[in-house]
CSV table of C-alpha atoms and ligand atoms in Angstrom, one decimal:
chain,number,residue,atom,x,y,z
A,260,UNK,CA,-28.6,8.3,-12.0
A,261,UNK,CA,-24.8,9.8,-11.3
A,262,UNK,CA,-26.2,12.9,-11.3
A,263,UNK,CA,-28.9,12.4,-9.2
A,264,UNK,CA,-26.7,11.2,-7.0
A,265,UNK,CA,-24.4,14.1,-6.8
A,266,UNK,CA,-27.2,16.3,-6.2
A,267,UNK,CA,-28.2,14.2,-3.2
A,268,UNK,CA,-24.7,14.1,-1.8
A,269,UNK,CA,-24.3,17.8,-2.4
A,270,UNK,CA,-27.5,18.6,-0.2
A,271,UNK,CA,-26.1,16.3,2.6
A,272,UNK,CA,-23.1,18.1,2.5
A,273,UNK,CA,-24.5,21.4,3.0
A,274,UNK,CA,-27.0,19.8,5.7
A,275,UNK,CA,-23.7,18.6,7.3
A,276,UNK,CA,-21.5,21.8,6.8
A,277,UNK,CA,-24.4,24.0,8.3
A,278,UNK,CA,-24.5,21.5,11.5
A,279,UNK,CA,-20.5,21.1,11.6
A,280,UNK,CA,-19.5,20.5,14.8
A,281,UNK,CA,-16.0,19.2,15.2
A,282,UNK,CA,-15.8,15.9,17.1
A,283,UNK,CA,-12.2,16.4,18.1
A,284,UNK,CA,-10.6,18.9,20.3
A,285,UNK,CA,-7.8,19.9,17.1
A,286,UNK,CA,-5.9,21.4,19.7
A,287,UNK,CA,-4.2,18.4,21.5
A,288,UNK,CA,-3.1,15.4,19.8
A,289,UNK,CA,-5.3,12.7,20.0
A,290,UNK,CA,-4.7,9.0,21.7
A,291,UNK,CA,-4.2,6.0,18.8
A,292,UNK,CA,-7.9,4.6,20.6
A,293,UNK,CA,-9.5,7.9,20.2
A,294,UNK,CA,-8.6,7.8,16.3
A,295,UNK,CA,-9.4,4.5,16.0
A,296,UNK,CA,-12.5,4.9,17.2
A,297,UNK,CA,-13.4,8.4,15.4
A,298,UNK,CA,-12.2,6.6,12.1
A,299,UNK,CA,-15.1,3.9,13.0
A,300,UNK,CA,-17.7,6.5,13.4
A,301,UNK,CA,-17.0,8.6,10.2
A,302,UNK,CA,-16.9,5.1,8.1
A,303,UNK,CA,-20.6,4.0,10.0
A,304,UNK,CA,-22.3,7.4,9.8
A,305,UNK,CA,-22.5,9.1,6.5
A,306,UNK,CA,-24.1,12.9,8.0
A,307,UNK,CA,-20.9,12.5,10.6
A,308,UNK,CA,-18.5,11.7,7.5
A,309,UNK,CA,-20.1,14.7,4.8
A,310,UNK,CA,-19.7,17.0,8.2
A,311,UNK,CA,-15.8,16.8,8.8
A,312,UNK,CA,-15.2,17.2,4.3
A,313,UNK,CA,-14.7,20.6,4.6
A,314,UNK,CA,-12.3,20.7,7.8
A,315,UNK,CA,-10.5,17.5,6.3
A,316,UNK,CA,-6.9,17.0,3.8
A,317,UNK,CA,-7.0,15.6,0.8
A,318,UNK,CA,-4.3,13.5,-0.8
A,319,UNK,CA,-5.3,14.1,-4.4
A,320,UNK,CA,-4.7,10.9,-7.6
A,321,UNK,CA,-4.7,12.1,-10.8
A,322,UNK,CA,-5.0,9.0,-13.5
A,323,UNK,CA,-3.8,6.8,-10.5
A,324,UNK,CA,-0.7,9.0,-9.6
A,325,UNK,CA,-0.8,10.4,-6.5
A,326,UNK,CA,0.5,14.0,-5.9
A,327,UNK,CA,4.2,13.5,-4.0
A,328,UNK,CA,6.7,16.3,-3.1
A,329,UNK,CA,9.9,15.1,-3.8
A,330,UNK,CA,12.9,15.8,-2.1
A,331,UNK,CA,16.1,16.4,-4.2
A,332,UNK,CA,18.3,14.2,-2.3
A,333,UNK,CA,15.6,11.7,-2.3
A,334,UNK,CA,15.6,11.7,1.5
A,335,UNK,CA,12.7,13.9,2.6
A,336,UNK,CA,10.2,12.5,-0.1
A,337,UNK,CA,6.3,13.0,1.0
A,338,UNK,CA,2.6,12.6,0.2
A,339,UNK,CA,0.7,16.4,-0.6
A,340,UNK,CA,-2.5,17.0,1.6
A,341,UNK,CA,-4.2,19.9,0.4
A,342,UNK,CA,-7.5,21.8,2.1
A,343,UNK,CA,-10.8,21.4,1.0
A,344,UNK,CA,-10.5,25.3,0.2
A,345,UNK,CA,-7.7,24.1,-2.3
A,346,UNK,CA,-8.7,21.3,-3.2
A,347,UNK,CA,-12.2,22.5,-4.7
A,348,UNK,CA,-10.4,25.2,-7.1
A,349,UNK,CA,-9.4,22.4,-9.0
A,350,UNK,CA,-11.9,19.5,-8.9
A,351,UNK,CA,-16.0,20.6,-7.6
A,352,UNK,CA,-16.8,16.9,-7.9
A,353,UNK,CA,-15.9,16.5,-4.5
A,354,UNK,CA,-18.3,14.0,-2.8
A,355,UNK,CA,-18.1,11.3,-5.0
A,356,UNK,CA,-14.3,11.0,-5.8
A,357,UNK,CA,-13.5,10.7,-2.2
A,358,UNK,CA,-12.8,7.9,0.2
A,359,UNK,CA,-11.9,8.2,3.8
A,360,UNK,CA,-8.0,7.1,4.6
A,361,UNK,CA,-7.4,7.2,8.0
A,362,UNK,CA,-7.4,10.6,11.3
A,363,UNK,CA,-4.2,12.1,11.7
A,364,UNK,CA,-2.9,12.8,15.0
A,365,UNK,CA,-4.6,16.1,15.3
A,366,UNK,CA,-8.2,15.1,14.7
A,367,UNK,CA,-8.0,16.0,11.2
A,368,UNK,CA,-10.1,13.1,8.9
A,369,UNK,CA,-7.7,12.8,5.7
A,370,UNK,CA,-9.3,10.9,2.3
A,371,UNK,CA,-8.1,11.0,-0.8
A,372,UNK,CA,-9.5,12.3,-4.3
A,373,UNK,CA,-9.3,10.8,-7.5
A,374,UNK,CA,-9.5,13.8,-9.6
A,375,UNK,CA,-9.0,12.3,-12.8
A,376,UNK,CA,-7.8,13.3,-16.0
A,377,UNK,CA,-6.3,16.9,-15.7
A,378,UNK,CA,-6.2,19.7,-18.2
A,379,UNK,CA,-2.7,20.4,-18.4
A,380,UNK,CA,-2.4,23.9,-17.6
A,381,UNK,CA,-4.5,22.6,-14.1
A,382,UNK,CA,-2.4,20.0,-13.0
A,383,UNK,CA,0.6,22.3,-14.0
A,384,UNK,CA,-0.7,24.8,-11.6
A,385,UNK,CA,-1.4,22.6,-9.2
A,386,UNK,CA,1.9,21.0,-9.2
A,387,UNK,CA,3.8,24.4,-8.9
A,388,UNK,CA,1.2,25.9,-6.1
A,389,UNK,CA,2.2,22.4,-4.0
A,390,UNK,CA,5.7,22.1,-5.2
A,391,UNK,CA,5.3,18.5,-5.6
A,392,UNK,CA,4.2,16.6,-8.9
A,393,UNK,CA,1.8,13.7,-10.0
A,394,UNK,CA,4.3,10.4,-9.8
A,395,UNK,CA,3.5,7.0,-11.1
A,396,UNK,CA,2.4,4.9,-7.9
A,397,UNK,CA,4.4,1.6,-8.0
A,398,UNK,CA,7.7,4.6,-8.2
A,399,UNK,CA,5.9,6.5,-5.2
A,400,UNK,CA,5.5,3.4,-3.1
A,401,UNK,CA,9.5,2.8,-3.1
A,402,UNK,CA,10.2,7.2,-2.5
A,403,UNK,CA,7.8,7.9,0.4
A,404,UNK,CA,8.4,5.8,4.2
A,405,UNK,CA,7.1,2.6,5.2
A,406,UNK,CA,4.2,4.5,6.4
A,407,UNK,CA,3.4,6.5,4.1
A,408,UNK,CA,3.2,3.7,1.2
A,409,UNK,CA,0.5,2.1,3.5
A,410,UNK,CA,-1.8,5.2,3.0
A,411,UNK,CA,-1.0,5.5,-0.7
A,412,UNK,CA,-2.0,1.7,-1.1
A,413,UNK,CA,-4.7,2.0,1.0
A,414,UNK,CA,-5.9,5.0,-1.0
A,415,UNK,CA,-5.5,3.3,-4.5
A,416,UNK,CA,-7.3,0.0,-3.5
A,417,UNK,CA,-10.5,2.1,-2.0
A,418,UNK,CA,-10.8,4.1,-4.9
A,419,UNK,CA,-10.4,1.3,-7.6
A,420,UNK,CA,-12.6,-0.9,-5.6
A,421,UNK,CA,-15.2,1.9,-5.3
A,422,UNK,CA,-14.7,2.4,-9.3
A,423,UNK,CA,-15.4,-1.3,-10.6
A,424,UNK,CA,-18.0,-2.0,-8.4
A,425,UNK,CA,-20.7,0.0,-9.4
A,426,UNK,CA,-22.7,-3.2,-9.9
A,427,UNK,CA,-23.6,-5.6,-7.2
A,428,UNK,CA,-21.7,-8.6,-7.4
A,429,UNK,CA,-24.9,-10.7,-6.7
A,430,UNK,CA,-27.4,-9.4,-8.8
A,431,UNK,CA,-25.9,-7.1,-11.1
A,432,UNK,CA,-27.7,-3.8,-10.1
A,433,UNK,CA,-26.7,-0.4,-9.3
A,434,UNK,CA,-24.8,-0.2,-6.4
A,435,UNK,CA,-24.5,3.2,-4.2
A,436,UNK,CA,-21.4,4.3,-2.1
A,437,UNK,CA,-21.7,5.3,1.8
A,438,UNK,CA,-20.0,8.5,2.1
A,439,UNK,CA,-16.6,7.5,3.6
A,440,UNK,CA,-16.5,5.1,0.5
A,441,UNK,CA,-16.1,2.0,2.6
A,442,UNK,CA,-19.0,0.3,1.4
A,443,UNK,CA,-21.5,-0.3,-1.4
A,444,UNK,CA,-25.3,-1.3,-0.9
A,445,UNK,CA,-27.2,-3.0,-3.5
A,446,UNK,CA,-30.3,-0.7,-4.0
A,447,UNK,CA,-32.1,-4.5,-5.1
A,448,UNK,CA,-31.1,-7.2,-3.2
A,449,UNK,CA,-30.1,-5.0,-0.4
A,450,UNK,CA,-26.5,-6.7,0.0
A,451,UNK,CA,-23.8,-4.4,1.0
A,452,UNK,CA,-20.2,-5.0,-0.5
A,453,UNK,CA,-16.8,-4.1,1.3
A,454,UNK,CA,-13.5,-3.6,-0.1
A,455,UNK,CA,-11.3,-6.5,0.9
A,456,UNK,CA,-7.3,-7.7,0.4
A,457,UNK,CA,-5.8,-10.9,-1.1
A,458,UNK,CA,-3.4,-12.5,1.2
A,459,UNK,CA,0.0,-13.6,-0.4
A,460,UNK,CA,2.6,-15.5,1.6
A,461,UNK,CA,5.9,-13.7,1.4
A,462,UNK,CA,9.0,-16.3,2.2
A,463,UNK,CA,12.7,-16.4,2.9
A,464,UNK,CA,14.1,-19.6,2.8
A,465,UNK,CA,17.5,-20.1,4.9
A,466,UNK,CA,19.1,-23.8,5.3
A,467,UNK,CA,19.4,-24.9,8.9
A,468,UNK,CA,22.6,-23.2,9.6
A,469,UNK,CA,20.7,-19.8,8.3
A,470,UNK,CA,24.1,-18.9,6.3
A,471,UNK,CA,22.4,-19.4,2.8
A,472,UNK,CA,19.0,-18.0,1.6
A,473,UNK,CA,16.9,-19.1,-1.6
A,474,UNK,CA,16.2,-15.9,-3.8
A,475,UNK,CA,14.5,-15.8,-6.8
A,476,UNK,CA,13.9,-14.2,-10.4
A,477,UNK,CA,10.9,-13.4,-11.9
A,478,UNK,CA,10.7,-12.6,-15.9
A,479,UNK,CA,9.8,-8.9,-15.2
A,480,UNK,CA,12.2,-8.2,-12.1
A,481,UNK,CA,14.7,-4.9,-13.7
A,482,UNK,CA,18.4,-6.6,-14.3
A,483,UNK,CA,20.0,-7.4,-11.2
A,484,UNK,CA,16.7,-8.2,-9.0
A,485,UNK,CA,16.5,-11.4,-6.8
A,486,UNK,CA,13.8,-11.2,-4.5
A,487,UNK,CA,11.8,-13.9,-2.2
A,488,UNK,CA,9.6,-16.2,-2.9
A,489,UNK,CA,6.0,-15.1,-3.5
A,490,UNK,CA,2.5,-16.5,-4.1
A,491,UNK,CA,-1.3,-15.6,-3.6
A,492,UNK,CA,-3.0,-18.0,-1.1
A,493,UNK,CA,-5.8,-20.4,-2.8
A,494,UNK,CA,-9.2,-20.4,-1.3
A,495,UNK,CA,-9.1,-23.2,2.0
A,496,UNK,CA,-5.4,-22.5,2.4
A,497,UNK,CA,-3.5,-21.6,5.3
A,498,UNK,CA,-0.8,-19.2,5.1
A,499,UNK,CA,1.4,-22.5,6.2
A,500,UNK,CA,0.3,-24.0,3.1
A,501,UNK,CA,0.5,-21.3,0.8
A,502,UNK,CA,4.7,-20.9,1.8
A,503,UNK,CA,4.7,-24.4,1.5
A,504,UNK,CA,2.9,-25.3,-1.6
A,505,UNK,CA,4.7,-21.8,-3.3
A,506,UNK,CA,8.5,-23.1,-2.5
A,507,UNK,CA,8.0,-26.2,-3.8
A,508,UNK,CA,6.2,-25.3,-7.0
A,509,UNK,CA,8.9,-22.5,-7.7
A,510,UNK,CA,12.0,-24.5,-6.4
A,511,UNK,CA,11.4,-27.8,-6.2
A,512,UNK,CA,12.0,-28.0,-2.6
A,513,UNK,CA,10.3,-28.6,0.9
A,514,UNK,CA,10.6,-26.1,4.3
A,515,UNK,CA,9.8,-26.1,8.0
A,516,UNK,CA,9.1,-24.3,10.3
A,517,UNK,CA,7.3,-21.7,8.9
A,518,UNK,CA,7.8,-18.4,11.0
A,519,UNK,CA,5.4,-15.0,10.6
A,520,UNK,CA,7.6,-12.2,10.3
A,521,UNK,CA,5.9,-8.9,9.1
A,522,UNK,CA,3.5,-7.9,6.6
A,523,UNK,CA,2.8,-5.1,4.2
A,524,UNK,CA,-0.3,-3.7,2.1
A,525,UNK,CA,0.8,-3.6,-1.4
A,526,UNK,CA,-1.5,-1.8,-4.4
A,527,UNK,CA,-0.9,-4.6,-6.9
A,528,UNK,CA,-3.7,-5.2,-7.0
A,529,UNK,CA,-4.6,-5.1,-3.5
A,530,UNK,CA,-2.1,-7.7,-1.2
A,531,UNK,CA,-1.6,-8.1,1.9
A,532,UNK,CA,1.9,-9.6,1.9
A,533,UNK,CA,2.4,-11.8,4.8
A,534,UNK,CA,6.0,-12.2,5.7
A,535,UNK,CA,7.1,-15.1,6.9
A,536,UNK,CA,11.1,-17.2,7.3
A,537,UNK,CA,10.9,-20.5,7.2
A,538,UNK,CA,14.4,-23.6,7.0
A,539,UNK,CA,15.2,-26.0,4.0
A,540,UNK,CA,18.1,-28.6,3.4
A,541,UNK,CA,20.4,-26.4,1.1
A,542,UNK,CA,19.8,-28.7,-2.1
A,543,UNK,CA,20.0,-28.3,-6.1
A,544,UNK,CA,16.8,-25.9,-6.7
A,545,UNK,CA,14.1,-27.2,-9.3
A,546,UNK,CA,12.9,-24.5,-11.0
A,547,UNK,CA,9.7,-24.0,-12.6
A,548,UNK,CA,10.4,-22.1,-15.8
A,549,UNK,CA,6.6,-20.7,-15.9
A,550,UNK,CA,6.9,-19.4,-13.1
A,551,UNK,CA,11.2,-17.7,-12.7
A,552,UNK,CA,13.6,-16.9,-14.9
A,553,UNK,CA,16.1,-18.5,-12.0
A,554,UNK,CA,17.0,-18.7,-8.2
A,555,UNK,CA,19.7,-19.4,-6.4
A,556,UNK,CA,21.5,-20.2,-2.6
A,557,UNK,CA,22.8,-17.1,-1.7
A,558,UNK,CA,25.7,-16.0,1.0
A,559,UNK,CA,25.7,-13.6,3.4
A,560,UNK,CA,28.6,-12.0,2.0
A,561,UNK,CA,26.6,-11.7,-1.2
A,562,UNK,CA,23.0,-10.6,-0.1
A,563,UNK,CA,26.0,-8.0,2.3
A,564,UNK,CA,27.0,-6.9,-1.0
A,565,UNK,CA,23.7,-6.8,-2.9
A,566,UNK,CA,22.0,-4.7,0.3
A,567,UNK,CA,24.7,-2.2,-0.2
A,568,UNK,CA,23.9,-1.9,-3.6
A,569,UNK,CA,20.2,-0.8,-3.4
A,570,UNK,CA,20.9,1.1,-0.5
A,571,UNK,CA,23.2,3.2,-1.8
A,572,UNK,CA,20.9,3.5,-5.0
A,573,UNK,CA,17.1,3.1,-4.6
A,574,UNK,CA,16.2,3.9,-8.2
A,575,UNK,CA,18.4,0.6,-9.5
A,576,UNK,CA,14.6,-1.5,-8.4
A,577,UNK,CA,13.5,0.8,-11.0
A,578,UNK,CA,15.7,1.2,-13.5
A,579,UNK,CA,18.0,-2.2,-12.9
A,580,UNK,CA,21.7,-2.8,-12.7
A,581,UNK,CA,22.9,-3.1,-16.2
A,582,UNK,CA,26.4,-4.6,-14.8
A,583,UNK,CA,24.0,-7.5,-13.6
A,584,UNK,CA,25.4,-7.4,-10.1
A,585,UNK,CA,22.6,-8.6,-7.2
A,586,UNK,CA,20.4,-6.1,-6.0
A,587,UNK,CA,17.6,-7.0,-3.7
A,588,UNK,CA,14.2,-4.9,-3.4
A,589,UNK,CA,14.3,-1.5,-1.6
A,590,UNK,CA,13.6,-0.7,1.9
A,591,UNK,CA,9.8,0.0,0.7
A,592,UNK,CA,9.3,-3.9,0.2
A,593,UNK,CA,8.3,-6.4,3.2
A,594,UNK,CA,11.6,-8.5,1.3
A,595,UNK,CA,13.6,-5.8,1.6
A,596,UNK,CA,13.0,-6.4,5.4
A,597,UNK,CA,13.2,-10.2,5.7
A,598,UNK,CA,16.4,-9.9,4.0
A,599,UNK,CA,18.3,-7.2,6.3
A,600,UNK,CA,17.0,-8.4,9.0
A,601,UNK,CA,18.5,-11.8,8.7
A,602,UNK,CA,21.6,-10.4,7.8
A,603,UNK,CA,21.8,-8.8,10.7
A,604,UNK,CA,20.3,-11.8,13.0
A,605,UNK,CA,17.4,-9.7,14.2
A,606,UNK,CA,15.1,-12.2,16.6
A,607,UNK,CA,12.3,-12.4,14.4
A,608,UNK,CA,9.9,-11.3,17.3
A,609,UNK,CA,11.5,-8.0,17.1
A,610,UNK,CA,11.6,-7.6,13.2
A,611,UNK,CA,7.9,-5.6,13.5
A,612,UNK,CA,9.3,-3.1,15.8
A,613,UNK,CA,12.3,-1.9,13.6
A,614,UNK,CA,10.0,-1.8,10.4
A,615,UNK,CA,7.0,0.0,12.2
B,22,ZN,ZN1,-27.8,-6.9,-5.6
């Protein structure tokens, strides 16, 4: 059946190549609406989609770790997009280990390849021919910019979700890709399946004076980690309810005035992490062993101090502080965000414009 399907792709594609007709004038760069709406079209229209492969960039996975030229002063980190010309020395599999990511500002369609499992003499050569190297993700996501982490979460959740859903949810039968990889049809029932996110609410919890905040400490946060408090939201819930229902099961305690804040994509395993502030009496915390290893009321002068720290040295979210001293998550983490920012009493309307 796979390879039947390959060979039906691999026609298209040559149908498609041999009508190529670029939909975008490459020469200009092209308005966020015009994108937008070229995006639509090449996830809709499979022969519009196979047509633009071989003019397209590829960020290329390999065993879930995407491909990231690093910078040796860790400033200037960023994701490798190689040319369908490259790209095909190495992997000839093409058309289905693909999935459509997003139109840069040029025209150009980019996707992203998960090539696999690598001899290691190839993904040598590759690395050294990109000067760049295969990194683990959840390390990638915290070295590339805000931005860039969207399209490498974006471009571990399509492929995943196009790998464990070969079957059709409904009836268990074979399911088969469209060509930007943005949807499965069931060839039984006929139902068509979509790659979706999981909303968790995202909280920072100040008292009314907004001098103290409630951080907390998960089992398998590195030495030194608080972070906010976290939680998927159940089915029927608001994202009111979820803060609400989280801080009091990890804390013991009830908030307020639940403000939105920001929100950020997140891989693990595919969350859309709604920040969001919201007020509390300062009170003794109840914690939910299950649940934290501890939390605390922090001070401005501390969370001061503990933004300092991961600033200075992103890699302690990875590796921990083995002094123990507070760190917070780094500036790749929608927490990292609601922290700073209420350090530095940013009105929360204006939060999404400094992260963005
Ligand atoms: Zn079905």
């Amino acid at each position: 059946m796979y390879k039947s399907c390959n060979i039906i792709m691999n026609s298209l594609l040559r149908r498609a190549a041999s009508i190529r007709t670029p939909l975008v004038n490459v020469d200009r760069r092209l308005s966020y609406v015009d994108r937008v709406r070229y995006l639509q079209k090449l996830k809709e229209e499979d022969t519009i989609c196979l047509s633009q492969v071989p003019g397209g960039k590829f960020l290329v996975y390999s065993r879930s770790k995407p491909l990231i030229r690093v910078d040796k002063a860790n400033t200037d980190n960023a994701l490798v997009w190689l040319s369908y010309e490259d790209l095909i020395q190495y992997h000839s599999e093409v058309l289905n280990s693909i999935v459509l990511l997003d139109v840069a500002e040029d025209g150009t369609p980019r996707y992203s390849v998960q090539v696999g499992a690598l001899a290691t003499e190839v993904q040598e050569k590759m690395e050294y021919s990109t000067n760049a190297s295969f990194t683990d993700l959840r390390a990638a996501l915290f070295m590339v910019n805000w931005k860039e982490a969207h399209v490498l979460s974006r471009a571990n959740c399509v492929l995943m979700w196009n790998k464990n859903h070969a079957f059709c949810g409904k009836c268990g039968s074979p399911t088969q890709r469209n060509a930007a990889g943005y949807s499965r049809k069931c060839r039984s029932c006929g139902m068509t399946h979509y790659p979706s996110s999981s909303p968790v609410g995202i909280v920072l919890v100040t008292d009314p004076e907004e001098e103290n905040i409630i951080l907390v400490r998960q089992p398998r946060h590195p030495p030194g980690m608080y972070s906010c408090i976290a939680g998927f939201s159940d089915v029927g819930e608001s994202l009111e309810e979820t803060v609400h229902r989280e801080v009091a099961e990890e804390v013991g305690v009830e908030v307020s005035s639940v403000k939105y804040v920001a929100s950020q994509h997140w891989p693990f395993p595919g969350s859309l992490m709604v920040g969001c502030y919201a007020l509390a009496e300062k009170q003794e915390l109840s914690i939910d062993p299950h649940e934290l290893q501890d939390a605390h009321w922090f001070s401005r002068d501390e969370i001061t101090a503990a933004i300092e720290r991961i600033q200075t040295n992103p890699l302690l979210r990875l590796r921990g502080n083995p002094s123990g001293e507070l760190f917070i998550p780094p500036p790749g983490a929608i927490a990292y965000h609601l922290i700073a920012h209420w350090i530095k009493r940013t009105p929360v309307h204006e939060i999404y414009q400094h992260i963005y």
